[in-house]
PDB file of C-alpha atoms and ligand atoms in Angstrom:
ATOM      1  CA  MET A   1       0.347  -0.284   0.153  1.00  0.00           C
ATOM      2  CA  LYS A   2       1.078   3.571  -0.645  1.00  0.00           C
ATOM      3  CA  ILE A   3       0.947   5.074   2.971  1.00  0.00           C
ATOM      4  CA  VAL A   4       1.476   9.125   4.128  1.00  0.00           C
ATOM      5  CA  ILE A   5       2.632   9.865   7.584  1.00  0.00           C
ATOM      6  CA  THR A   6       3.380  12.677   9.203  1.00  0.00           C
ATOM      7  CA  GLY A   7       4.504  13.640  11.972  1.00  0.00           C
ATOM      8  CA  VAL A   8       7.855  10.852  10.971  1.00  0.00           C
ATOM      9  CA  SER A   9      10.526  11.976  12.979  1.00  0.00           C
ATOM     10  CA  LYS A  10       9.575  10.528  16.281  1.00  0.00           C
ATOM     11  CA  GLY A  11       7.624   8.355  18.943  1.00  0.00           C
ATOM     12  CA  LEU A  12       4.118   7.368  16.984  1.00  0.00           C
ATOM     13  CA  GLY A  13       4.848   7.929  13.818  1.00  0.00           C
ATOM     14  CA  ARG A  14       8.448   6.941  13.544  1.00  0.00           C
ATOM     15  CA  TYR A  15       7.071   3.478  14.814  1.00  0.00           C
ATOM     16  CA  LEU A  16       4.337   3.024  12.108  1.00  0.00           C
ATOM     17  CA  ALA A  17       6.824   3.896   9.572  1.00  0.00           C
ATOM     18  CA  ILE A  18       9.782   1.417  10.360  1.00  0.00           C
ATOM     19  CA  GLU A  19       7.052  -0.848  10.920  1.00  0.00           C
ATOM     20  CA  LEU A  20       5.020  -0.135   7.718  1.00  0.00           C
ATOM     21  CA  LEU A  21       8.045  -0.214   5.878  1.00  0.00           C
ATOM     22  CA  ARG A  22       9.247  -3.084   7.371  1.00  0.00           C
ATOM     23  CA  LEU A  23       5.746  -4.976   6.029  1.00  0.00           C
ATOM     24  CA  GLY A  24       7.132  -4.275   2.399  1.00  0.00           C
ATOM     25  CA  HIS A  25       4.264  -1.135   2.375  1.00  0.00           C
ATOM     26  CA  ASP A  26       5.958   2.388   0.496  1.00  0.00           C
ATOM     27  CA  VAL A  27       5.901   5.170   3.529  1.00  0.00           C
ATOM     28  CA  TRP A  28       5.135   8.944   2.554  1.00  0.00           C
ATOM     29  CA  GLY A  29       6.349  10.717   5.315  1.00  0.00           C
ATOM     30  CA  ILE A  30       6.431  14.885   6.628  1.00  0.00           C
ATOM     31  CA  SER A  31       7.619  16.823   9.616  1.00  0.00           C
ATOM     32  CA  ARG A  32       9.120  19.794   9.552  1.00  0.00           C
ATOM     33  CA  LYS A  33      12.792  18.641  10.180  1.00  0.00           C
ATOM     34  CA  GLU A  34      15.488  18.706   6.910  1.00  0.00           C
ATOM     35  CA  ARG A  35      15.849  15.090   5.461  1.00  0.00           C
ATOM     36  CA  GLU A  36      19.206  15.208   6.608  1.00  0.00           C
ATOM     37  CA  HIS A  37      18.534  15.313  10.055  1.00  0.00           C
ATOM     38  CA  SER A  38      19.457  11.948  11.647  1.00  0.00           C
ATOM     39  CA  GLU A  39      16.096  11.184  12.437  1.00  0.00           C
ATOM     40  CA  ILE A  40      14.433  11.312   9.400  1.00  0.00           C
ATOM     41  CA  LYS A  41      17.930  10.039   7.461  1.00  0.00           C
ATOM     42  CA  ASN A  42      17.826   6.875   9.266  1.00  0.00           C
ATOM     43  CA  LEU A  43      14.765   5.727   7.257  1.00  0.00           C
ATOM     44  CA  PHE A  44      15.886   5.755   4.165  1.00  0.00           C
ATOM     45  CA  GLN A  45      18.038   2.915   5.060  1.00  0.00           C
ATOM     46  CA  TYR A  46      14.674   1.261   3.781  1.00  0.00           C
ATOM     47  CA  PRO A  47      14.086   2.072  -0.230  1.00  0.00           C
ATOM     48  CA  ASN A  48      10.569   2.544   0.169  1.00  0.00           C
ATOM     49  CA  PHE A  49      10.589   5.559   2.842  1.00  0.00           C
ATOM     50  CA  ILE A  50      10.175   9.029   0.961  1.00  0.00           C
ATOM     51  CA  TYR A  51      10.014  12.281   2.892  1.00  0.00           C
ATOM     52  CA  SER A  52       9.199  16.108   2.583  1.00  0.00           C
ATOM     53  CA  ALA A  53      10.120  18.546   5.426  1.00  0.00           C
ATOM     54  CA  CYS A  54       6.645  20.081   5.404  1.00  0.00           C
ATOM     55  CA  ASP A  55       5.232  22.928   8.978  1.00  0.00           C
ATOM     56  CA  LEU A  56       1.819  21.746   8.612  1.00  0.00           C
ATOM     57  CA  THR A  57       0.787  25.493   9.425  1.00  0.00           C
ATOM     58  CA  SER A  58       2.256  26.161   6.471  1.00  0.00           C
ATOM     59  CA  GLU A  59      -0.144  27.051   3.674  1.00  0.00           C
ATOM     60  CA  SER A  60       2.433  27.127   0.847  1.00  0.00           C
ATOM     61  CA  HIS A  61       4.663  23.606   2.612  1.00  0.00           C
ATOM     62  CA  ILE A  62       1.315  21.863   2.340  1.00  0.00           C
ATOM     63  CA  SER A  63       0.004  23.269  -1.049  1.00  0.00           C
ATOM     64  CA  ARG A  64       3.786  21.707  -2.568  1.00  0.00           C
ATOM     65  CA  PHE A  65       3.477  18.473  -0.693  1.00  0.00           C
ATOM     66  CA  ALA A  66      -0.177  17.863  -1.592  1.00  0.00           C
ATOM     67  CA  GLU A  67       1.611  18.666  -5.835  1.00  0.00           C
ATOM     68  CA  GLU A  68       5.011  16.735  -5.174  1.00  0.00           C
ATOM     69  CA  ILE A  69       2.169  14.295  -4.483  1.00  0.00           C
ATOM     70  CA  ALA A  70       1.022  13.765  -7.529  1.00  0.00           C
ATOM     71  CA  GLY A  71       3.266  14.888  -9.419  1.00  0.00           C
ATOM     72  CA  ARG A  72       5.058  12.217  -7.950  1.00  0.00           C
ATOM     73  CA  ASN A  73       2.179   9.285  -9.181  1.00  0.00           C
ATOM     74  CA  PHE A  74       1.647   8.413  -5.769  1.00  0.00           C
ATOM     75  CA  PRO A  75      -2.062   7.239  -5.022  1.00  0.00           C
ATOM     76  CA  VAL A  76      -2.067   7.119  -1.443  1.00  0.00           C
ATOM     77  CA  ASP A  77      -4.119   4.000   0.006  1.00  0.00           C
ATOM     78  CA  VAL A  78      -3.928   5.577   3.635  1.00  0.00           C
ATOM     79  CA  LEU A  79      -3.427   9.194   5.281  1.00  0.00           C
ATOM     80  CA  VAL A  80      -2.555   9.004   8.547  1.00  0.00           C
ATOM     81  CA  LEU A  81      -3.338  12.073  10.243  1.00  0.00           C
ATOM     82  CA  ASN A  82      -0.187  11.321  13.464  1.00  0.00           C
ATOM     83  CA  ALA A  83       1.351  14.676  13.778  1.00  0.00           C
ATOM     84  CA  ALA A  84       0.844  17.087  16.761  1.00  0.00           C
ATOM     85  CA  LEU A  85       1.842  19.401  18.934  1.00  0.00           C
ATOM     86  CA  MET A  86       1.192  18.799  23.287  1.00  0.00           C
ATOM     87  CA  GLY A  87       2.822  21.270  24.812  1.00  0.00           C
ATOM     88  CA  ASN A  88       1.241  23.326  27.742  1.00  0.00           C
ATOM     89  CA  ASP A  89      -0.774  26.421  27.122  1.00  0.00           C
ATOM     90  CA  TYR A  90      -1.711  27.522  30.344  1.00  0.00           C
ATOM     91  CA  VAL A  91       1.753  27.878  32.799  1.00  0.00           C
ATOM     92  CA  ASN A  92       1.904  30.196  35.942  1.00  0.00           C
ATOM     93  CA  GLY A  93      -2.376  30.975  35.888  1.00  0.00           C
ATOM     94  CA  VAL A  94      -1.979  32.750  32.495  1.00  0.00           C
ATOM     95  CA  TRP A  95      -3.013  31.103  28.709  1.00  0.00           C
ATOM     96  CA  ASP A  96      -0.272  31.110  25.851  1.00  0.00           C
ATOM     97  CA  PHE A  97      -2.514  32.054  23.309  1.00  0.00           C
ATOM     98  CA  GLU A  98       0.140  32.137  20.764  1.00  0.00           C
ATOM     99  CA  LYS A  99       0.803  28.606  21.865  1.00  0.00           C
ATOM    100  CA  PHE A 100      -3.099  27.970  21.936  1.00  0.00           C
ATOM    101  CA  ARG A 101      -2.551  29.073  18.300  1.00  0.00           C
ATOM    102  CA  GLU A 102      -0.323  27.107  17.326  1.00  0.00           C
ATOM    103  CA  ILE A 103      -1.787  23.782  18.477  1.00  0.00           C
ATOM    104  CA  MET A 104      -4.951  24.275  17.347  1.00  0.00           C
ATOM    105  CA  GLU A 105      -2.787  25.043  13.619  1.00  0.00           C
ATOM    106  CA  VAL A 106      -0.923  22.548  13.721  1.00  0.00           C
ATOM    107  CA  ASN A 107      -3.393  19.428  15.335  1.00  0.00           C
ATOM    108  CA  PHE A 108      -6.376  20.014  13.777  1.00  0.00           C
ATOM    109  CA  MET A 109      -6.183  22.750  11.501  1.00  0.00           C
ATOM    110  CA  GLY A 110      -3.048  20.717   9.525  1.00  0.00           C
ATOM    111  CA  ALA A 111      -4.603  17.841   9.740  1.00  0.00           C
ATOM    112  CA  ALA A 112      -7.912  19.405   7.666  1.00  0.00           C
ATOM    113  CA  ASN A 113      -6.024  21.440   5.414  1.00  0.00           C
ATOM    114  CA  LEU A 114      -3.819  18.265   4.267  1.00  0.00           C
ATOM    115  CA  THR A 115      -7.502  15.919   3.991  1.00  0.00           C
ATOM    116  CA  ALA A 116      -8.966  18.299   1.691  1.00  0.00           C
ATOM    117  CA  LYS A 117      -5.695  18.416  -0.039  1.00  0.00           C
ATOM    118  CA  LEU A 118      -5.897  14.884  -0.413  1.00  0.00           C
ATOM    119  CA  LEU A 119      -8.833  14.025  -0.455  1.00  0.00           C
ATOM    120  CA  PRO A 120     -10.193  14.106  -4.409  1.00  0.00           C
ATOM    121  CA  SER A 121      -7.442  11.868  -5.025  1.00  0.00           C
ATOM    122  CA  PHE A 122      -9.509   9.518  -2.356  1.00  0.00           C
ATOM    123  CA  GLN A 123     -12.669  10.578  -3.757  1.00  0.00           C
ATOM    124  CA  GLN A 124     -10.996  10.405  -7.712  1.00  0.00           C
ATOM    125  CA  ARG A 125     -11.007   6.257  -6.287  1.00  0.00           C
ATOM    126  CA  GLU A 126     -13.317   5.624  -4.430  1.00  0.00           C
ATOM    127  CA  LYS A 127     -11.309   4.025  -2.179  1.00  0.00           C
ATOM    128  CA  GLY A 128      -8.867   4.952   0.576  1.00  0.00           C
ATOM    129  CA  ILE A 129      -8.575   4.791   4.964  1.00  0.00           C
ATOM    130  CA  ILE A 130      -8.471   8.348   6.438  1.00  0.00           C
ATOM    131  CA  LEU A 131      -6.555   8.074  10.012  1.00  0.00           C
ATOM    132  CA  GLY A 132      -7.290  10.036  12.431  1.00  0.00           C
ATOM    133  CA  ILE A 133      -4.973   9.969  15.739  1.00  0.00           C
ATOM    134  CA  SER A 134      -6.540  12.106  18.033  1.00  0.00           C
ATOM    135  CA  SER A 135      -6.994  11.282  21.773  1.00  0.00           C
ATOM    136  CA  ILE A 136      -9.009  10.210  24.411  1.00  0.00           C
ATOM    137  CA  SER A 137      -7.910  14.084  25.614  1.00  0.00           C
ATOM    138  CA  SER A 138     -11.320  14.575  22.900  1.00  0.00           C
ATOM    139  CA  ILE A 139     -13.416  12.217  25.094  1.00  0.00           C
ATOM    140  CA  ARG A 140     -12.662  14.945  28.822  1.00  0.00           C
ATOM    141  CA  ALA A 141      -9.961  17.601  29.199  1.00  0.00           C
ATOM    142  CA  LEU A 142      -8.046  16.154  31.758  1.00  0.00           C
ATOM    143  CA  LEU A 143      -4.276  16.846  31.435  1.00  0.00           C
ATOM    144  CA  MET A 144      -2.407  20.000  33.529  1.00  0.00           C
ATOM    145  CA  ASP A 145      -1.949  23.243  32.237  1.00  0.00           C
ATOM    146  CA  LYS A 146      -3.179  21.839  29.114  1.00  0.00           C
ATOM    147  CA  ILE A 147      -6.122  24.144  27.074  1.00  0.00           C
ATOM    148  CA  ALA A 148      -5.584  23.877  23.578  1.00  0.00           C
ATOM    149  CA  TYR A 149      -5.332  20.122  23.413  1.00  0.00           C
ATOM    150  CA  ALA A 150      -8.380  18.417  23.912  1.00  0.00           C
ATOM    151  CA  PRO A 151     -10.151  21.042  21.861  1.00  0.00           C
ATOM    152  CA  SER A 152      -7.674  20.169  18.649  1.00  0.00           C
ATOM    153  CA  LYS A 153      -9.082  16.758  19.114  1.00  0.00           C
ATOM    154  CA  SER A 154     -11.955  16.499  20.261  1.00  0.00           C
ATOM    155  CA  ALA A 155     -12.571  19.189  16.369  1.00  0.00           C
ATOM    156  CA  LEU A 156     -10.541  15.935  14.829  1.00  0.00           C
ATOM    157  CA  ASN A 157     -12.838  13.344  16.326  1.00  0.00           C
ATOM    158  CA  MET A 158     -15.560  16.316  14.841  1.00  0.00           C
ATOM    159  CA  MET A 159     -14.403  16.505  11.032  1.00  0.00           C
ATOM    160  CA  PHE A 160     -14.411  12.598  11.108  1.00  0.00           C
ATOM    161  CA  GLU A 161     -17.796  12.377  11.857  1.00  0.00           C
ATOM    162  CA  SER A 162     -18.603  15.420   9.589  1.00  0.00           C
ATOM    163  CA  LEU A 163     -16.891  13.372   6.555  1.00  0.00           C
ATOM    164  CA  ARG A 164     -18.500  10.269   6.858  1.00  0.00           C
ATOM    165  CA  LEU A 165     -21.817  11.716   7.250  1.00  0.00           C
ATOM    166  CA  GLN A 166     -21.448  13.320   3.741  1.00  0.00           C
ATOM    167  CA  LEU A 167     -19.151  11.482   1.816  1.00  0.00           C
ATOM    168  CA  GLY A 168     -20.390   8.354   3.794  1.00  0.00           C
ATOM    169  CA  TYR A 169     -23.152   7.251   0.942  1.00  0.00           C
ATOM    170  CA  SER A 170     -21.475   8.753  -2.198  1.00  0.00           C
ATOM    171  CA  TYR A 171     -18.235   6.991  -1.849  1.00  0.00           C
ATOM    172  CA  PRO A 172     -19.055   4.127   0.461  1.00  0.00           C
ATOM    173  CA  GLY A 173     -15.427   3.216  -0.033  1.00  0.00           C
ATOM    174  CA  ILE A 174     -13.470   5.355   1.754  1.00  0.00           C
ATOM    175  CA  ARG A 175     -12.717   5.551   5.389  1.00  0.00           C
ATOM    176  CA  PHE A 176     -12.370   7.651   7.439  1.00  0.00           C
ATOM    177  CA  ILE A 177     -11.854   6.624  11.067  1.00  0.00           C
ATOM    178  CA  THR A 178     -10.124   7.916  14.619  1.00  0.00           C
ATOM    179  CA  PHE A 179      -8.684   6.407  16.754  1.00  0.00           C
ATOM    180  CA  ASN A 180      -8.384   7.934  20.191  1.00  0.00           C
ATOM    181  CA  PRO A 181      -4.935   6.195  22.832  1.00  0.00           C
ATOM    182  CA  GLY A 182      -4.781   6.718  26.120  1.00  0.00           C
ATOM    183  CA  PRO A 183      -1.282   8.155  27.188  1.00  0.00           C
ATOM    184  CA  LEU A 184       1.881   6.976  25.232  1.00  0.00           C
ATOM    185  CA  GLU A 185       5.057   6.380  27.074  1.00  0.00           C
ATOM    186  CA  GLN A 186       4.216   8.707  30.245  1.00  0.00           C
ATOM    187  CA  ARG A 187       5.988   7.389  33.378  1.00  0.00           C
ATOM    188  CA  ASP A 188       3.958   9.032  35.568  1.00  0.00           C
ATOM    189  CA  GLN A 189       0.463   8.329  34.022  1.00  0.00           C
ATOM    190  CA  ILE A 190      -1.460   4.845  35.401  1.00  0.00           C
ATOM    191  CA  PHE A 191      -2.459   2.960  31.951  1.00  0.00           C
ATOM    192  CA  SER A 192       0.216   4.637  30.170  1.00  0.00           C
ATOM    193  CA  SER A 193       0.919   2.080  26.875  1.00  0.00           C
ATOM    194  CA  SER A 194       3.981   2.131  25.007  1.00  0.00           C
ATOM    195  CA  TYR A 195       4.346   2.911  21.112  1.00  0.00           C
ATOM    196  CA  SER A 196       4.402   0.025  19.672  1.00  0.00           C
ATOM    197  CA  HIS A 197       1.603  -0.969  21.353  1.00  0.00           C
ATOM    198  CA  ILE A 198      -0.597   1.583  20.172  1.00  0.00           C
ATOM    199  CA  GLY A 199       0.555   0.954  16.597  1.00  0.00           C
ATOM    200  CA  ARG A 200       0.366  -1.915  15.773  1.00  0.00           C
ATOM    201  CA  LYS A 201      -3.523  -2.399  16.917  1.00  0.00           C
ATOM    202  CA  ILE A 202      -3.023   0.890  14.411  1.00  0.00           C
ATOM    203  CA  ILE A 203      -1.586  -1.536  11.998  1.00  0.00           C
ATOM    204  CA  SER A 204      -3.425  -3.957  12.255  1.00  0.00           C
ATOM    205  CA  ILE A 205      -6.365  -1.724  11.087  1.00  0.00           C
ATOM    206  CA  ILE A 206      -5.022  -0.006   7.807  1.00  0.00           C
ATOM    207  CA  GLU A 207      -4.047  -3.514   7.296  1.00  0.00           C
ATOM    208  CA  ASN A 208      -6.716  -5.646   7.413  1.00  0.00           C
ATOM    209  CA  ASN A 209      -9.124  -2.719   6.403  1.00  0.00           C
ATOM    210  CA  LYS A 210     -11.028  -3.149  10.026  1.00  0.00           C
ATOM    211  CA  TYR A 211     -15.049  -1.637   9.884  1.00  0.00           C
ATOM    212  CA  LYS A 212     -15.548   0.135  12.837  1.00  0.00           C
ATOM    213  CA  ASP A 213     -15.027   3.792  13.064  1.00  0.00           C
ATOM    214  CA  ILE A 214     -13.297   5.302  16.286  1.00  0.00           C
ATOM    215  CA  TYR A 215     -11.789   3.373  18.481  1.00  0.00           C
ATOM    216  CA  THR A 216     -10.681   3.887  21.617  1.00  0.00           C
ATOM    217  CA  TYR A 217      -7.836   2.146  23.667  1.00  0.00           C
ATOM    218  CA  PRO A 218      -6.981   0.848  25.094  1.00  0.00           C
ATOM    219  CA  LEU A 219     -10.136  -0.254  27.028  1.00  0.00           C
ATOM    220  CA  MET A 220      -9.153   0.186  30.601  1.00  0.00           C
ATOM    221  CA  SER A 221      -8.344   4.128  29.620  1.00  0.00           C
ATOM    222  CA  SER A 222     -11.835   4.439  27.807  1.00  0.00           C
ATOM    223  CA  ILE A 223     -14.331   3.178  31.077  1.00  0.00           C
ATOM    224  CA  ILE A 224     -11.422   5.845  33.252  1.00  0.00           C
ATOM    225  CA  TYR A 225     -12.211   8.478  30.852  1.00  0.00           C
ATOM    226  CA  LYS A 226     -16.255   7.918  30.119  1.00  0.00           C
ATOM    227  CA  VAL A 227     -16.538   7.062  34.698  1.00  0.00           C
ATOM    228  CA  PHE A 228     -14.639  11.564  34.619  1.00  0.00           C
ATOM    229  CA  GLN A 229     -17.495  11.982  31.738  1.00  0.00           C
ATOM    230  CA  LEU A 230     -19.751  11.838  34.437  1.00  0.00           C
ATOM    231  CA  ILE A 231     -17.908  13.652  37.472  1.00  0.00           C
ATOM    232  CA  PRO A 232     -18.549  17.302  37.611  1.00  0.00           C
ATOM    233  CA  ASP A 233     -16.020  19.585  36.475  1.00  0.00           C
ATOM    234  CA  ARG A 234     -15.661  21.595  39.404  1.00  0.00           C
ATOM    235  CA  PHE A 235     -14.983  18.387  41.357  1.00  0.00           C
ATOM    236  CA  ILE A 236     -11.651  17.353  39.161  1.00  0.00           C
ATOM    237  CA  ALA A 237     -10.923  21.028  39.268  1.00  0.00           C
ATOM    238  CA  ARG A 238     -10.763  21.109  42.799  1.00  0.00           C
ATOM    239  CA  TYR A 239     -10.153  17.794  44.269  1.00  0.00           C
ATOM    240  CA  ILE A 240      -7.187  17.115  40.806  1.00  0.00           C
ATOM    241  CA  ILE A 241      -5.574  19.375  38.951  1.00  0.00           C
ATOM    242  CA  GLN A 242      -5.681  21.520  41.566  1.00  0.00           C
ATOM    243  CA  PRO A 243      -3.568  18.752  43.909  1.00  0.00           C
ATOM    244  CA  ARG A 244      -1.654  18.461  41.025  1.00  0.00           C
ATOM    245  CA  ARG A 245      -0.180  21.538  40.163  1.00  0.00           C
ATOM    246  CA  LYS A 246       0.365  21.402  44.228  1.00  0.00           C
ATOM    247  CA  HIS A 247       2.484  19.050  44.444  1.00  0.00           C
ATOM    248  CA  LYS A 248       4.608  19.964  40.916  1.00  0.00           C
ATOM    249  CA  GLU A 249       4.696  23.532  42.160  1.00  0.00           C
ATOM    250  CA  LYS A 250       6.419  21.515  45.380  1.00  0.00           C
ATOM    251  CA  GLN A 251       8.486  19.910  42.951  1.00  0.00           C
ATOM    252  CA  LYS A 252       9.973  22.734  41.860  1.00  0.00           C
TER     253      LYS A 252
HETATM  254  N1  NAP B 301       1.951  11.317  23.709  1.00  0.00           N
HETATM  255  C1  NAP B 301       0.517  10.332  24.421  1.00  0.00           C
HETATM  256  O1  NAP B 301       0.423  10.626  25.358  1.00  0.00           O
HETATM  257  C2  NAP B 301      -0.273  10.785  23.077  1.00  0.00           C
HETATM  258  C3  NAP B 301      -1.747  10.681  24.478  1.00  0.00           C
HETATM  259  C4  NAP B 301      -2.866  10.463  23.395  1.00  0.00           C
HETATM  260  C5  NAP B 301      -2.676  10.666  21.971  1.00  0.00           C
HETATM  261  N2  NAP B 301      -0.986  10.755  21.421  1.00  0.00           N
HETATM  262  C6  NAP B 301      -1.143  11.238  20.345  1.00  0.00           C
HETATM  263  O2  NAP B 301      -0.388  10.114  18.952  1.00  0.00           O
HETATM  264  C7  NAP B 301       0.363  10.927  18.079  1.00  0.00           C
HETATM  265  C8  NAP B 301       1.611  10.608  18.438  1.00  0.00           C
HETATM  266  O3  NAP B 301       2.351  11.025  19.272  1.00  0.00           O
HETATM  267  P1  NAP B 301       3.682  11.222  20.203  1.00  0.00           P
HETATM  268  O4  NAP B 301       3.719  11.219  21.645  1.00  0.00           O
HETATM  269  O5  NAP B 301       4.474  10.065  18.794  1.00  0.00           O
HETATM  270  O6  NAP B 301       4.110  12.656  19.374  1.00  0.00           O
HETATM  271  P2  NAP B 301       5.514  13.544  18.901  1.00  0.00           P
HETATM  272  O7  NAP B 301       6.600  12.270  19.692  1.00  0.00           O
HETATM  273  O8  NAP B 301       5.283  15.209  19.734  1.00  0.00           O
HETATM  274  O9  NAP B 301       5.774  13.475  17.737  1.00  0.00           O
HETATM  275  C9  NAP B 301       5.311  14.089  17.186  1.00  0.00           C
HETATM  276  C10 NAP B 301       5.400  14.286  15.768  1.00  0.00           C
HETATM  277  O10 NAP B 301       4.412  15.743  15.240  1.00  0.00           O
HETATM  278  C11 NAP B 301       5.538  16.584  14.196  1.00  0.00           C
HETATM  279  N3  NAP B 301       4.838  17.456  14.070  1.00  0.00           N
HETATM  280  C12 NAP B 301       4.821  18.759  14.532  1.00  0.00           C
HETATM  281  N4  NAP B 301       4.502  19.266  14.486  1.00  0.00           N
HETATM  282  C13 NAP B 301       4.416  19.314  12.854  1.00  0.00           C
HETATM  283  C14 NAP B 301       4.482  20.725  12.323  1.00  0.00           C
HETATM  284  N5  NAP B 301       4.337  21.590  12.421  1.00  0.00           N
HETATM  285  N6  NAP B 301       4.360  20.460  10.802  1.00  0.00           N
HETATM  286  C15 NAP B 301       4.502  18.669  10.428  1.00  0.00           C
HETATM  287  N7  NAP B 301       4.868  17.938  12.042  1.00  0.00           N
HETATM  288  C16 NAP B 301       4.874  17.857  12.934  1.00  0.00           C
HETATM  289  C17 NAP B 301       7.464  16.299  15.456  1.00  0.00           C
HETATM  290  O11 NAP B 301       7.939  16.865  13.643  1.00  0.00           O
HETATM  291  P3  NAP B 301       9.545  17.646  14.318  1.00  0.00           P
HETATM  292  O12 NAP B 301       8.366  18.546  15.151  1.00  0.00           O
HETATM  293  O13 NAP B 301      10.700  17.123  13.734  1.00  0.00           O
HETATM  294  O14 NAP B 301       7.737  18.604  12.928  1.00  0.00           O
HETATM  295  C18 NAP B 301       6.171  14.676  15.474  1.00  0.00           C
HETATM  296  O15 NAP B 301       7.146  13.852  14.028  1.00  0.00           O
HETATM  297  C19 NAP B 301      -0.511  12.542  18.202  1.00  0.00           C
HETATM  298  O16 NAP B 301      -1.059  12.898  17.674  1.00  0.00           O
HETATM  299  C20 NAP B 301      -0.837  12.888  19.852  1.00  0.00           C
HETATM  300  O17 NAP B 301      -1.193  13.582  19.697  1.00  0.00           O
HETATM  301  C21 NAP B 301      -0.506  10.966  21.988  1.00  0.00           C
END
């Protein structure tokens, strides 16, 4: 299969790229890093790897990338929207709105822009998978010091829902899948999963073209977050967020 993955320079995107390349798929990766960067150079050991440096906040970068894809005869079977920023935009009682904007630009607008640019080729071929790596934070905004992250991911999920509803009848062969992982590779979080654990699940969805629209994984994180949906915000702010903030401040 011909697969485009955003955010291949590290983390889950890098894991997915390497595993899919090993399985013999053609992978076209993007991230902001130049191709000479060691993390990227390394991936060229696989002859089926193609790369473009592309900043998802830049209209001109995304347009150039879409032109490159069209010019190189790379009919995309699977688009994995994985790149994201997870930084803190609420620090020491101050909402950093520029940071907020940047997170929304990468996680939501950049993913939407790239999808819009590549969608016509999926429509022409009437098949393919567009897979959004979202987050369990789209269900409940529990992460410390973050305002943008949860809405950037819930907006992404709703965009996928709209795409399913608007295109589902005319293009039943195009699958719009959202994948909501719980915490990844985080020692301070209970029920954190490894990139390989989550990555393998995603690869099995891609390879077996499974027929579910939304995956929330692993099950335990999904249950915990659903329970947290029932707890009032005021309670969480007082008994979970605030004590954690105090604990963090003490540790400084
Ligand atoms: N880590 C977690 O605990 C967790 C939990 C649930 C869901 N997720 C989701 O899982 C996905 C992968 O997470 P991860 O932990 O692997 O993240 P990560 O290690 O921070 O990697 C993020 C990737 O996105 C790329 N990226 C960031 N800004 C970009 C931009 N403007 N243009 C193009 N690429 C950009 C980065 O590349 P450059 O910096 O080189 O551009 C990097 O390759 C994300 O969608 C994340 O939201 C993560």
